[in-house]
Short mmCIF file of C-alpha atoms and ligand atoms in Angstrom, two decimals:
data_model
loop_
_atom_site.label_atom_id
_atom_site.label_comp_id
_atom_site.label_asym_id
_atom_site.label_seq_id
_atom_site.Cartn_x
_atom_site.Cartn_y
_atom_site.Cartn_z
CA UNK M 278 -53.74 -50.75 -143.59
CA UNK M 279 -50.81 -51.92 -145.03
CA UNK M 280 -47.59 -50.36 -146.85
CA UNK M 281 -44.38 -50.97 -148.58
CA UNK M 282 -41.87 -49.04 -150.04
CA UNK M 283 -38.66 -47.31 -149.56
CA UNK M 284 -38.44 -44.86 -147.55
CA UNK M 285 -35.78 -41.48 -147.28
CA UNK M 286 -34.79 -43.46 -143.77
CA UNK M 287 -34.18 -46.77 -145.07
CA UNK M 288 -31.84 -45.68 -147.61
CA UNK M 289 -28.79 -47.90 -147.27
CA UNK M 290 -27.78 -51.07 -148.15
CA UNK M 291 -29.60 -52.99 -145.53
CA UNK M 292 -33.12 -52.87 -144.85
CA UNK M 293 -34.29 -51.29 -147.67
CA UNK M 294 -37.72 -52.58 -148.61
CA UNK M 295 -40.34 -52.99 -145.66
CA UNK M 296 -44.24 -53.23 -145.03
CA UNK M 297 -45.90 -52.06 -141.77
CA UNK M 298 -49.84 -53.01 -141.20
CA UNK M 299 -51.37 -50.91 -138.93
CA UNK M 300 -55.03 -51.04 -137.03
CA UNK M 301 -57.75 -49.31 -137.39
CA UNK M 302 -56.44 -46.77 -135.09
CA UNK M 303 -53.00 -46.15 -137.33
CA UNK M 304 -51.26 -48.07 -134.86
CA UNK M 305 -48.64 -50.18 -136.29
CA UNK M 306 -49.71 -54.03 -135.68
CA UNK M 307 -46.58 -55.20 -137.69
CA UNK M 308 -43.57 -54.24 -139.53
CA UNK M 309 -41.71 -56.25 -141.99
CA UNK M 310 -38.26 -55.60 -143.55
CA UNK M 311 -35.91 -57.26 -146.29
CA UNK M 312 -32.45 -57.47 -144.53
CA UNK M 313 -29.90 -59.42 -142.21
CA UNK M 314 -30.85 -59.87 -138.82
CA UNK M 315 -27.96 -59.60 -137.57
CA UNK M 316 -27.68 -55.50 -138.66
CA UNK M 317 -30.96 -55.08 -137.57
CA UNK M 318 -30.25 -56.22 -134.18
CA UNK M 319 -27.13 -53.88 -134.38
CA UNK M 320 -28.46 -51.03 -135.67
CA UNK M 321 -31.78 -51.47 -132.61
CA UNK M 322 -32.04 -48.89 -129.66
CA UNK M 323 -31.57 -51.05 -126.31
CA UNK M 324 -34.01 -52.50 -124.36
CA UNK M 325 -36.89 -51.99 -127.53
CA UNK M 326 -38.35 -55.33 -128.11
CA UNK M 327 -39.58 -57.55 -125.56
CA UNK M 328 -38.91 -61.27 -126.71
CA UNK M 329 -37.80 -62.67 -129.50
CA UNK M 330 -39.82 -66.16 -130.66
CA UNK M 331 -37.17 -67.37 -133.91
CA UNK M 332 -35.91 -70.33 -135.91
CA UNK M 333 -33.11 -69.23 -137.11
CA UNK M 334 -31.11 -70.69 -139.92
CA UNK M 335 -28.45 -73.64 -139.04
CA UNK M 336 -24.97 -73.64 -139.71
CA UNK M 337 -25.61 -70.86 -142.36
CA UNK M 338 -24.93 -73.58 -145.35
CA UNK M 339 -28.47 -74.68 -145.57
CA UNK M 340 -29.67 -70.75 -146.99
CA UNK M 341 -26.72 -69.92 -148.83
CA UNK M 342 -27.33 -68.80 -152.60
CA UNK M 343 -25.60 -72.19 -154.02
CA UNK M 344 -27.53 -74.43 -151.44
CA UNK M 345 -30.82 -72.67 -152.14
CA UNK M 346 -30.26 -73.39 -155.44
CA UNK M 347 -30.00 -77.00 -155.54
CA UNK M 348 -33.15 -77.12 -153.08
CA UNK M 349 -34.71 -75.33 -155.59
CA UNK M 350 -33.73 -77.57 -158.28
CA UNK M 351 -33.96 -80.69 -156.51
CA UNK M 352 -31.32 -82.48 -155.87
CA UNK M 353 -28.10 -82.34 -154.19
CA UNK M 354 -26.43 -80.69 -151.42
CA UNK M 355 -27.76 -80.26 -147.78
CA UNK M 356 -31.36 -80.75 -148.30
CA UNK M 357 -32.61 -84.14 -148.17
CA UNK M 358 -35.15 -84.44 -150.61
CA UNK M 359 -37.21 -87.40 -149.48
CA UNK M 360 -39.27 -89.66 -152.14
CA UNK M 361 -42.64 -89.17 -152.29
CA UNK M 362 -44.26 -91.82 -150.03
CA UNK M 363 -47.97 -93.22 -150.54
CA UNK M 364 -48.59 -90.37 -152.90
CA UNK M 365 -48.13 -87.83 -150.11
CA UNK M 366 -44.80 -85.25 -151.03
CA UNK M 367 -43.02 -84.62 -148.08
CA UNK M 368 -40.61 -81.26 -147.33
CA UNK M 369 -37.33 -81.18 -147.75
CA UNK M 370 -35.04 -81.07 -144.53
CA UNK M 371 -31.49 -79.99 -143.99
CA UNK M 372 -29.51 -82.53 -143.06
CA UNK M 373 -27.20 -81.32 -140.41
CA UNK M 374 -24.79 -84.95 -140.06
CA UNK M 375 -23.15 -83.26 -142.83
CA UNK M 376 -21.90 -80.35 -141.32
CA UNK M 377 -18.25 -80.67 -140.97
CA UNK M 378 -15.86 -79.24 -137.78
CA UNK M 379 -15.29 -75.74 -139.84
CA UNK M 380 -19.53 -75.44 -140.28
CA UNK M 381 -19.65 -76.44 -136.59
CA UNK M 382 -17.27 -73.51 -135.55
CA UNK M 383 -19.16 -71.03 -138.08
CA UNK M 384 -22.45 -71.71 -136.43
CA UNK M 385 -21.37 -71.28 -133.20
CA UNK M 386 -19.80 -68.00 -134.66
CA UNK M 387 -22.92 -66.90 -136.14
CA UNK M 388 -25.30 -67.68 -132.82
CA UNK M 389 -22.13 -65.84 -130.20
CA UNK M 390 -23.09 -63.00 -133.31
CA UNK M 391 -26.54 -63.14 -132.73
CA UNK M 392 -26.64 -63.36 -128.79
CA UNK M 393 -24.45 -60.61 -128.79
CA UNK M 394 -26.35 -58.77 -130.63
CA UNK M 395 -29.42 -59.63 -129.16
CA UNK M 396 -29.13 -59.22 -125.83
CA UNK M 397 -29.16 -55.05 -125.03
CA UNK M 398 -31.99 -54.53 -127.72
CA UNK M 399 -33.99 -57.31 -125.72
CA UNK M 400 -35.57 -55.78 -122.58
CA UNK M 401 -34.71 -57.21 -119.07
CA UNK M 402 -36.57 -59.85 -118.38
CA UNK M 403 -37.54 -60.44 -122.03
CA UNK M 404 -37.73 -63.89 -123.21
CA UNK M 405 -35.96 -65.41 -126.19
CA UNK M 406 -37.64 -68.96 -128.01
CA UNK M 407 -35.34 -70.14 -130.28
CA UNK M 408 -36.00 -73.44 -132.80
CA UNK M 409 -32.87 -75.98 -132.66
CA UNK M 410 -32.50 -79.53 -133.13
CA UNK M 411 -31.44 -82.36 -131.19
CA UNK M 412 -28.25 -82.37 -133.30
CA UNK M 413 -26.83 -78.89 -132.76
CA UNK M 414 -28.83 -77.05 -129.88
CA UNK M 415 -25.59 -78.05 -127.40
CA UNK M 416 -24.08 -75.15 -129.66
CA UNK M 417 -26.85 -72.87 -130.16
CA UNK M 418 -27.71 -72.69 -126.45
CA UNK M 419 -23.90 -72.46 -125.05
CA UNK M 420 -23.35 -69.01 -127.07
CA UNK M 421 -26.75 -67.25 -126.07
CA UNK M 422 -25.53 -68.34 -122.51
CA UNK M 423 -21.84 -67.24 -122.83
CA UNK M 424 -23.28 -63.77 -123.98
CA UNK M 425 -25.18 -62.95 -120.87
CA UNK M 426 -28.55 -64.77 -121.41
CA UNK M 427 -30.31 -67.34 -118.40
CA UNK M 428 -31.31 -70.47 -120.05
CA UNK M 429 -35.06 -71.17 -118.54
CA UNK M 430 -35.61 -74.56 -119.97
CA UNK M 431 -36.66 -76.05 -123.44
CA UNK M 432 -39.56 -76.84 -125.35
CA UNK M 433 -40.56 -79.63 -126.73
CA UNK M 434 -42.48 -79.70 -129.87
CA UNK M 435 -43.63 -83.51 -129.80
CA UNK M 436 -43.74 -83.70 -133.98
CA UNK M 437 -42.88 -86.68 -136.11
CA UNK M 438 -40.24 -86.14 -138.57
CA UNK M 439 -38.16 -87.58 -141.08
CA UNK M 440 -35.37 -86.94 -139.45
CA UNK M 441 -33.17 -90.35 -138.51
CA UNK M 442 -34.43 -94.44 -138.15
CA UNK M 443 -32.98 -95.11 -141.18
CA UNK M 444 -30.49 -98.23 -141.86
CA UNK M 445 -26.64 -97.95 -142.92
CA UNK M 446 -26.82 -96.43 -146.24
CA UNK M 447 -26.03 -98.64 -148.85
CA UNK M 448 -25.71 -101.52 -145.88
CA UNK M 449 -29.39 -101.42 -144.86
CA UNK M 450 -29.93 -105.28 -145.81
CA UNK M 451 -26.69 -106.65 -143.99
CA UNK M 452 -27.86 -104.77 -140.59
CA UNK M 453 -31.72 -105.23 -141.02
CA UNK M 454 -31.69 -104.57 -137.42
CA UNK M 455 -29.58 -101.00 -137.00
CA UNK M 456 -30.48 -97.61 -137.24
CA UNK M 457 -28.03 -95.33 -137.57
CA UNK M 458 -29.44 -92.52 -135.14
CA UNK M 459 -33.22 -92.33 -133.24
CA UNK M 460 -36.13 -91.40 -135.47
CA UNK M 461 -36.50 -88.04 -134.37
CA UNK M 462 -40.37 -87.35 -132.87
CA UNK M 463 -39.93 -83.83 -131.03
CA UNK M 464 -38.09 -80.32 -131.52
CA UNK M 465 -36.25 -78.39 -128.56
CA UNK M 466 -36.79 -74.97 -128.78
CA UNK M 467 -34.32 -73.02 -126.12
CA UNK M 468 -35.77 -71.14 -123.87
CA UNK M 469 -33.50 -68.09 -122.57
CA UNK M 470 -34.68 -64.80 -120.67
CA UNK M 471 -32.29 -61.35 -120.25
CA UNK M 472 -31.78 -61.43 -116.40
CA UNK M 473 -34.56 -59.15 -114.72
CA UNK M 474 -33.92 -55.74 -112.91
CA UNK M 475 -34.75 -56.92 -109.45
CA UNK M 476 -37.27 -59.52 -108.47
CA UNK M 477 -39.84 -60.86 -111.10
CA UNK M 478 -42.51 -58.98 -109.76
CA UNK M 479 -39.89 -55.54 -110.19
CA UNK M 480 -39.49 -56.36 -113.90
CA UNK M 481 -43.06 -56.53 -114.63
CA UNK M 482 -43.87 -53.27 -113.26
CA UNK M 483 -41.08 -51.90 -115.06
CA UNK M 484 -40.51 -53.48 -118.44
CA UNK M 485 -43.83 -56.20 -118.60
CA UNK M 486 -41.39 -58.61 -118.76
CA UNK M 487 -40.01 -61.50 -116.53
CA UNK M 488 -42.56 -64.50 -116.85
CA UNK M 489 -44.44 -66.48 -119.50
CA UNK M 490 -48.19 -65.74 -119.98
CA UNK M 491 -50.51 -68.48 -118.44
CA UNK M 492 -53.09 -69.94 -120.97
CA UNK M 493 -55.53 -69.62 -118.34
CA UNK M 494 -55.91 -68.58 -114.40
CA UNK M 495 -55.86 -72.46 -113.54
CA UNK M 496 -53.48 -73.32 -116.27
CA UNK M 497 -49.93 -72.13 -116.93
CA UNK M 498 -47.84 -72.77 -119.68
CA UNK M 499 -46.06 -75.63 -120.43
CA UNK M 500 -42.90 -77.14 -121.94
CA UNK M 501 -43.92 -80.19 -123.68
CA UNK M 502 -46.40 -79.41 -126.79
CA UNK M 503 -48.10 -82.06 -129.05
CA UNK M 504 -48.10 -80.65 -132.38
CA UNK M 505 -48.95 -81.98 -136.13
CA UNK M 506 -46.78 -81.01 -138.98
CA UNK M 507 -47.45 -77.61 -140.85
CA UNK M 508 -50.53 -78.20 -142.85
CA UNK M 509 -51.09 -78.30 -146.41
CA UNK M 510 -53.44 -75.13 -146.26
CA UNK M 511 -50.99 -73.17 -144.57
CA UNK M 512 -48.06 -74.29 -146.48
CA UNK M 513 -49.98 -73.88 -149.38
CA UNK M 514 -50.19 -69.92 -148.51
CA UNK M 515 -46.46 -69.88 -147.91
CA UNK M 516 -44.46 -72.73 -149.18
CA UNK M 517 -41.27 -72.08 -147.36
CA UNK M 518 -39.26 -75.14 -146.85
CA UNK M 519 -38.80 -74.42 -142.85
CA UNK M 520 -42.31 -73.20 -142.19
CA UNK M 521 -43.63 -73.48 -138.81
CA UNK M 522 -47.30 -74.59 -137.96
CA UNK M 523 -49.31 -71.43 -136.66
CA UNK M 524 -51.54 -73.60 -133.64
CA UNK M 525 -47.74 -74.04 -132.11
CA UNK M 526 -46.45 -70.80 -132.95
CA UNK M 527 -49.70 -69.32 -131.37
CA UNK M 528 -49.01 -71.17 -128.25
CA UNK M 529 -45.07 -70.35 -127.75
CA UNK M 530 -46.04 -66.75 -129.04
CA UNK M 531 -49.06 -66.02 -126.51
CA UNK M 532 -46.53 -67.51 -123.75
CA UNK M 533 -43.65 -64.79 -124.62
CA UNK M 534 -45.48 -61.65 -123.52
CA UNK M 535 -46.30 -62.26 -119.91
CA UNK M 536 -48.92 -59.32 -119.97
CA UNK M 537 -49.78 -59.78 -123.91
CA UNK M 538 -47.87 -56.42 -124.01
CA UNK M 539 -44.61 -55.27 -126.03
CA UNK M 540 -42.80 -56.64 -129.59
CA UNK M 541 -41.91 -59.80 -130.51
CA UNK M 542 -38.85 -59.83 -132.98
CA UNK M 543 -38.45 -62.53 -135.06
CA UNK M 544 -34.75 -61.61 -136.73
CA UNK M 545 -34.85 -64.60 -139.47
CA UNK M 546 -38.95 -64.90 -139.99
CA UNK M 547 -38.93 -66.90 -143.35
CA UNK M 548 -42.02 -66.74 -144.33
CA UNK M 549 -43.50 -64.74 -141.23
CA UNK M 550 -45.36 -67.89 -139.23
CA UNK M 551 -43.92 -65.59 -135.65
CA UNK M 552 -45.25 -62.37 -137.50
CA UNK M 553 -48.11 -63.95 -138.40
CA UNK M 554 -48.98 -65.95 -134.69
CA UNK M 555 -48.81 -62.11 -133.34
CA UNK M 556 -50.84 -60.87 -135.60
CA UNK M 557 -53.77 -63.26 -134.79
CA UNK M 558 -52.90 -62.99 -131.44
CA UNK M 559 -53.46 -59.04 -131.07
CA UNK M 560 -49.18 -58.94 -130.56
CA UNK M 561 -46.97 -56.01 -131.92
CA UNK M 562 -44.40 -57.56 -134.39
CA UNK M 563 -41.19 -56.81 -136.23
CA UNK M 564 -39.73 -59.56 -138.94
CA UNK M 565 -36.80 -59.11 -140.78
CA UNK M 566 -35.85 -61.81 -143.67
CA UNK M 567 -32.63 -61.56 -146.04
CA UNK M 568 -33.99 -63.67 -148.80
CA UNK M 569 -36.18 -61.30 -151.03
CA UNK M 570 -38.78 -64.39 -152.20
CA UNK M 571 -38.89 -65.41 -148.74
CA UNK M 572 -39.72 -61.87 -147.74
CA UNK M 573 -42.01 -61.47 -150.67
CA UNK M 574 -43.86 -64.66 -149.74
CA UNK M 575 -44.15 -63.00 -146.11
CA UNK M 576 -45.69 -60.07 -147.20
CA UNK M 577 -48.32 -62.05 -149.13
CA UNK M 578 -48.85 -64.53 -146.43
CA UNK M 579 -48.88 -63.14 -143.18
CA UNK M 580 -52.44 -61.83 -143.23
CA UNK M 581 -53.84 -64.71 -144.17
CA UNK M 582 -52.13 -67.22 -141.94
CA UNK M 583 -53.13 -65.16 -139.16
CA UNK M 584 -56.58 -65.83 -140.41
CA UNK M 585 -56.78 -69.25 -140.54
CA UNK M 586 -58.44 -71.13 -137.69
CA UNK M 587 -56.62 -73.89 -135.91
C1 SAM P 277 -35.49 -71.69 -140.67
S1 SAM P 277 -36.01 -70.39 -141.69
C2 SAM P 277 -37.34 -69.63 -140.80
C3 SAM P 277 -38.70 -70.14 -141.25
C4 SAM P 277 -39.83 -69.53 -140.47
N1 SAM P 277 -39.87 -70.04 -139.13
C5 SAM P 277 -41.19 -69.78 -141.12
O1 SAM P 277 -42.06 -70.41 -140.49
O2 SAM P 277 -41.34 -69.39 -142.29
C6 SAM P 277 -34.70 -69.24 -141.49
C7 SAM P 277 -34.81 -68.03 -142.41
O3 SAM P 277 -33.75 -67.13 -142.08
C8 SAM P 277 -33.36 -66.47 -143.27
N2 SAM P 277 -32.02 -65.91 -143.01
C9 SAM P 277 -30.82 -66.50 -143.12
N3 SAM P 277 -29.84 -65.66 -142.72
C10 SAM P 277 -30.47 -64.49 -142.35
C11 SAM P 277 -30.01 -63.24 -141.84
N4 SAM P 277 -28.71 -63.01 -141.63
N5 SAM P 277 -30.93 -62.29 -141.57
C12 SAM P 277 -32.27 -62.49 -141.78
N6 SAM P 277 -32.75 -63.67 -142.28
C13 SAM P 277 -31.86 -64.65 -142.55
C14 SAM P 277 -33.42 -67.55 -144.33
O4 SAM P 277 -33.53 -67.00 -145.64
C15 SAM P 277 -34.66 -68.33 -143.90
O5 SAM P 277 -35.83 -67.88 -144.58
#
């Protein structure tokens, strides 16, 4: 079953438009709500959600209104726009060389906000997966750590993208033989746990958190994943410039609950590829997106990406 609406408790500023789908049972599967994050997390009871799996946005410039805008239009601004090549259009990317020493310091701002924030509503022992880049994740992964969190390792997402190869601009046929950075084939994704309550085995007792769930008895997760681009069918249901491919979310997602028990927050969902990896997996799930088309395009997509086979 699923709802939306306001609701007497939801009256303030923030927040203020959600869906929850339940089971067959009434209980609720997942809940979706239009708002920042960042009050969400705030606003949380402690220890309440037991890992968060997010890709979150960078620097804050590439989702403000005026940057949206041009992506929307476009041209201009952060977002590369690449030609279309052999009749195949490609997604735009943000294009992070251009954020300047006073971006730098607001993203690292904006990620000591979110760790902060982040860390008593996460359980201990609960994991957080968090998207990053080659470029920035120094950043990203030095203010989840200053606020209290264990880095565990990284993913790798081994994905070809756009990103880099490319010749001096406007110089590419005097250095035929320079790129100006590596052609980028793979995504880190930090991997960061809330220290446990006692030993490992302790914490699962306790909270059902600690460890990552195994894909099988003989096989246990691991950190380097081969995965395609986002599909046109999928991107198709929800054509969100950042969306995430659900056969990798599935696999990071089914890894975050060690005992496939608990939430999964995802506090910047987009279009809802976390929500929607839970959903398919039989996972509880909370999103919560600021844009209202991105949140309307979750609402509308969610079900049916956690339908589609991979
Ligand atoms: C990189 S995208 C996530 C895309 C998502 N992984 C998907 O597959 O659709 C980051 C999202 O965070 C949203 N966002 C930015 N600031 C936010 C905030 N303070 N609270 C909640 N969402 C926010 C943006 O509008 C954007 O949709």
């Amino acid at each position: 079953m699923k709802t939306v609406g306001l609701s007497a408790a939801d009256a303030g500023a923030e927040n203020r438009v959600g869906a929850s789908v339940s089971d067959p049972e009434g209980l609720t599967r997942y809940e979706i709500r239009l708002g920042d994050g960042l009050a969400w997390l705030a606003a949380r009871a402690a220890n309440s959600v037991h890992a968060i799996v997010t890709d979150p946005p960078y620097g804050l410039k590439e989702y403000t209104e005026a940057e949206k805008r041009k992506l929307r239009r476009g041209r201009g601004g952060v977002w590369r726009i690449p030609p279309t090549l052999d009749g195949c259009r490609r997604s735009p990317l943000p294009r992070f060389t251009v954020l300047n020493a006073e971006d730098r310091g607001a993203l690292i701002g904006f990620f000591e906000a979110f760790a902060r924030a982040a860390l008593p509503v996460v359980v201990p022992g609960g994991h957080v997966f968090i998207a990053t880049n080659p470029l920035l994740s120094h950043l990203v992964y030095g203010a989840l750590v200053e606020a209290g969190f264990e880095k565990r390792g990284e993913i790798i997402r081994l994905v070809q993208t756009l990103r880099g190869g490319d010749r001096p601009k406007n110089a590419h046929l005097e250095f035929v033989g320079v790129s100006v950075m590596p052609r980028s084939g793979w995504e880190p994704w930090g991997l960061f746990r809330k220290p446990c309550e006692g030993r490992v085995q302790d914490n699962l007792r306790k909270w059902k958190t600690g460890g990552l769930r195994r894909i099988s008895s003989t096989e246990p997760f691991g950190d380097v994943i081969r995965s395609a681009p986002t599909g046109a069918a999928e991107r198709r249901l929800a054509p969100h410039p950042s969306l995430k491919p659900q056969a990798f979310m599935r696999r990071i997602v089914h890894a975050a609950l060690p005992l496939g028990e608990g939430i999964v927050l995802d506090p910047f969902m987009g279009a809802g590829s976390t929500i929607a990896a839970c959903a398919a997996l039989g996972y509880r799930a909370i999103g919560i997106e600021l844009d209202p088309a991105y949140f309307a395009m979750a609402h509308g997509a969610i079900d049916a990406l956690a339908h589609l086979r991979t």
